[in-house]
C-alpha positions as a printed Julia matrix, in Angstrom:
298×3 Matrix{Float64}:
 54.76    4.16  -63.17
 53.55    1.34  -65.13
 55.6     2.03  -68.73
 56.96    5.72  -69.86
 54.02    8.18  -70.65
 52.78    7.15  -73.12
 49.56    4.77  -73.33
 49.05    7.04  -69.78
 48.82    9.73  -72.23
 46.72    7.76  -74.35
 44.42    6.34  -71.95
 43.86   10.08  -70.92
 43.21   11.57  -74.32
 40.43    8.16  -74.45
 39.19   10.04  -70.77
 38.37   12.83  -71.96
 36.94   11.88  -75.56
 34.52    9.97  -73.48
 33.48   12.8   -71.27
 33.92   16.13  -73.21
 30.4    16.74  -72.8
 28.07   19.35  -71.37
 25.66   16.66  -69.78
 28.91   16.24  -67.53
 28.97   19.14  -66.06
 26.15   18.5   -63.99
 28.09   16.24  -61.9
 30.66   19.03  -60.91
 30.18   22.45  -59.14
 31.0    23.96  -62.29
 27.61   23.77  -63.4
 26.85   26.73  -61.94
 29.52   29.5   -63.42
 28.31   27.65  -66.24
 25.23   29.39  -66.47
 26.43   32.97  -66.76
 28.18   34.99  -69.66
 29.68   38.02  -67.74
 33.05   37.86  -66.51
 32.06   39.21  -62.86
 29.21   36.98  -62.13
 31.45   34.44  -63.55
 34.71   35.23  -61.52
 32.17   35.71  -58.55
 29.34   32.67  -58.95
 32.79   30.4   -59.21
 35.08   31.31  -56.01
 31.22   30.79  -53.85
 31.1    27.24  -55.34
 34.83   25.75  -55.12
 34.58   27.59  -51.32
 31.69   25.73  -50.56
 33.14   22.02  -53.39
 33.44   19.9   -49.88
 31.02   16.73  -49.76
 29.51   14.67  -52.44
 28.26   16.21  -55.13
 24.32   15.82  -54.21
 25.09   17.77  -51.08
 27.01   20.09  -52.66
 24.41   21.14  -55.83
 21.27   21.01  -52.79
 22.86   23.47  -50.0
 24.67   26.31  -53.95
 21.15   25.61  -56.11
 18.67   27.84  -53.77
 20.73   30.42  -53.37
 22.32   31.08  -56.79
 18.59   30.99  -57.62
 17.52   33.57  -55.08
 20.94   36.0   -56.49
 18.98   36.04  -60.42
 20.49   36.41  -63.43
 23.68   38.57  -61.92
 24.82   37.47  -58.88
 27.0    40.29  -58.88
 24.41   42.88  -59.28
 22.67   41.59  -56.79
 25.78   41.52  -54.09
 26.63   45.17  -55.0
 23.64   46.84  -55.62
 22.26   46.54  -51.93
 18.42   46.25  -52.13
 15.61   44.86  -49.73
 15.67   41.65  -51.43
 19.75   40.95  -50.17
 18.42   41.48  -45.88
 15.67   38.79  -47.21
 18.59   36.89  -48.78
 20.65   36.59  -45.62
 17.52   35.15  -43.15
 16.91   32.9   -45.07
 20.74   31.29  -45.42
 21.49   28.13  -43.99
 24.28   25.76  -42.37
 26.23   23.7   -44.26
 28.4    20.92  -42.63
 31.16   22.77  -41.08
 29.35   26.48  -41.92
 26.34   27.84  -39.93
 23.92   30.27  -40.69
 25.69   32.56  -38.81
 29.01   31.83  -41.14
 27.12   31.96  -43.83
 25.48   35.13  -43.47
 28.65   36.8   -42.6
 30.57   35.41  -45.78
 28.58   36.53  -47.38
 28.26   40.53  -46.0
 31.61   39.65  -46.86
 32.27   39.58  -50.02
 29.39   42.19  -50.77
 32.15   44.71  -49.27
 34.33   43.87  -51.65
 33.08   43.75  -54.27
 31.33   47.66  -54.08
 34.8    48.45  -52.8
 35.99   46.65  -56.44
 33.45   48.64  -57.97
 33.06   46.58  -61.5
 37.33   45.92  -61.35
 37.53   42.6   -63.48
 38.77   40.24  -62.35
 37.92   40.31  -58.87
 40.05   38.51  -57.46
 43.27   37.84  -58.8
 45.4    40.44  -57.33
 45.06   37.98  -54.47
 47.16   36.09  -55.54
 50.15   38.01  -57.18
 53.22   39.21  -55.41
 54.13   43.04  -55.97
 56.05   42.38  -59.0
 52.66   41.08  -60.48
 53.24   37.03  -60.39
 52.55   34.11  -58.88
 54.88   32.58  -56.69
 54.41   28.92  -55.6
 55.32   29.32  -51.61
 53.22   32.52  -51.0
 49.98   33.58  -53.35
 47.64   30.86  -52.44
 48.74   31.77  -48.77
 48.9    35.47  -49.89
 44.87   34.87  -50.83
 43.31   33.38  -47.78
 45.56   36.01  -45.24
 43.21   38.87  -47.54
 39.51   37.4   -46.89
 40.6    36.44  -43.52
 41.37   40.26  -43.34
 38.35   40.93  -44.76
 36.48   37.96  -42.89
 37.48   39.09  -39.29
 36.45   42.88  -40.32
 33.17   41.79  -40.55
 33.09   39.72  -37.34
 34.77   42.78  -35.72
 36.28   40.15  -33.99
 40.32   38.92  -33.59
 39.6    35.21  -34.76
 37.49   33.34  -37.24
 34.5    30.67  -36.54
 35.74   27.34  -37.55
 33.77   27.05  -40.19
 34.71   30.31  -42.08
 37.89   29.34  -40.93
 37.69   26.18  -42.7
 35.92   27.4   -45.43
 38.94   29.45  -46.33
 41.53   27.02  -45.07
 44.3    28.39  -42.34
 47.11   29.86  -44.55
 49.76   28.76  -42.38
 48.98   25.18  -42.44
 51.32   22.66  -45.15
 47.29   21.16  -47.21
 47.45   20.35  -50.38
 44.47   24.21  -50.47
 42.47   21.63  -53.02
 39.09   24.25  -53.5
 41.52   26.99  -54.15
 43.36   24.9   -56.41
 40.54   24.0   -58.16
 38.86   27.9   -58.1
 42.93   28.69  -60.06
 42.18   25.91  -62.8
 38.91   27.15  -63.02
 39.76   30.71  -64.06
 43.4    30.29  -65.72
 42.44   27.51  -67.97
 41.17   29.04  -71.33
 40.16   25.37  -72.36
 36.44   23.86  -71.98
 35.38   23.01  -69.21
 37.35   26.56  -67.91
 37.01   29.86  -68.23
 40.52   31.18  -68.17
 39.81   34.72  -66.43
 43.3    35.29  -65.32
 45.82   35.89  -67.79
 49.27   36.66  -65.17
 48.71   33.08  -64.14
 49.24   30.24  -66.38
 48.11   26.59  -65.91
 51.83   25.02  -65.61
 52.18   27.46  -62.97
 49.3    26.08  -59.95
 48.82   23.27  -57.84
 46.44   20.79  -59.14
 43.4    20.56  -57.27
 43.52   17.16  -54.99
 40.73   15.77  -54.51
 40.14   12.46  -53.0
 39.25   11.22  -56.02
 43.05   12.39  -57.64
 44.29   11.14  -54.41
 43.11    7.63  -54.55
 43.75    7.28  -58.74
 47.42    9.05  -57.98
 48.02    5.59  -55.93
 46.42    3.44  -58.03
 48.13    4.99  -61.31
 51.64    4.53  -59.61
 52.21    8.52  -59.36
 52.48    8.61  -55.98
 51.48    6.22  -52.48
 51.47    8.34  -49.35
 48.68    8.67  -47.27
 49.57   12.52  -46.15
 48.84   14.9   -49.22
 50.33   18.69  -49.16
 50.51   21.25  -50.92
 53.43   20.37  -52.36
 52.57   17.12  -53.88
 49.91   19.02  -55.5
 52.67   21.02  -57.31
 54.91   17.44  -57.66
 51.62   16.69  -59.82
 51.31   19.46  -62.16
 54.96   18.72  -62.55
 54.39   15.5   -63.12
 51.36   16.28  -65.71
 53.74   18.71  -67.22
 56.11   15.95  -69.12
 52.67   14.83  -71.09
 51.62   18.39  -71.35
 53.68   21.08  -71.02
 51.53   24.16  -70.91
 48.35   22.73  -70.46
 49.0    19.95  -67.26
 45.63   20.73  -65.92
 43.83   19.54  -68.66
 43.54   16.49  -66.83
 41.32   17.12  -63.76
 38.37   16.57  -64.8
 38.09   13.9   -66.32
 40.35   12.23  -64.02
 37.47   13.19  -61.76
 34.86   12.26  -63.74
 36.68    8.11  -62.77
 35.62    8.53  -59.16
 32.56   10.2   -59.46
 30.92    8.72  -62.15
 32.85    5.33  -62.8
 32.87    5.07  -58.68
 36.38    4.14  -58.91
 37.07    2.94  -55.18
 40.83    2.85  -55.26
 40.85   -1.26  -55.46
 39.74   -4.16  -57.9
 36.02   -3.77  -58.46
 35.61   -6.57  -61.61
 32.59   -4.66  -62.93
 34.12   -1.02  -62.52
 37.61   -1.64  -63.66
 36.93   -4.12  -66.82
 35.44   -0.83  -68.44
 37.21    1.95  -66.56
 39.8     3.79  -69.71
 42.39    3.52  -66.88
 42.53   -0.29  -66.81
 45.95   -1.38  -68.54
 47.64    1.29  -66.52
 46.3     0.93  -63.14
 48.37   -1.0   -60.71
 45.14   -2.33  -59.06
 43.84   -4.91  -62.38
 44.62   -8.13  -61.7
 46.18  -10.83  -63.84
 44.06  -12.48  -65.98
 42.61   -9.13  -66.51
 45.07   -6.61  -68.35
 47.48   -9.88  -67.71
 50.17   -6.89  -70.62
 50.99   -5.36  -67.01
 52.24   -7.17  -64.81
 54.98   -8.65  -67.48
């Protein structure tokens, strides 16, 4: 790091001031659950949005927007109270990148069965992340969610294995990957403050792994926090530990705002004068050369 953390914290607070505006929600998949008031709808739409949150923002939104429009004012009720429109909905589905149309249909059929069994119990999926003592365990909890969802998908398929698209959608529970989309879902569910929802009460923001999307992975390198090619789940937990030093109770506070640096400011992870000279993080960034911020080189 370039400083003791105090300067970084100041710059992060500047980012919050810059991007804490509802107009920026449209640059993030969180814009979809933000349309609902019922916690059941918020949680369901959040899960769908996060699992499909790979690729660029435009492609994600182009895929998800028609789905939620067709599901109407209450996606939860649309799935639980099956009616002729649900069959029409399934037939209208399209594939998305690694998921075929058939994968998407199986996914929604599985969600329908899960929700029907739960009978309006809120929250819907928090128990999937908790151990037998009702606690979140960083070594097993996300994997347990993946295992349970895999079992449900296999039950729908009536086969022993998942297609590549469905396996990619929920991730391989044995993998050491950072599980960024599930981590993003957890952030939305456990944080009480803007822009998140705070629906889960048994998991705390300082317990979960940092959502390691491509923008965060790029920024932690240029900020000198971590520099490695292969990012694993343990690294995501270590990044949470790093930000605990800046904000012990809410280390994931900065995630939404940092990702705007990549999505909106177009940070490339290398020096681009036009981009870097107006970036809020330029004074704590390793790629900004002498002459732009000479204090960094001393």
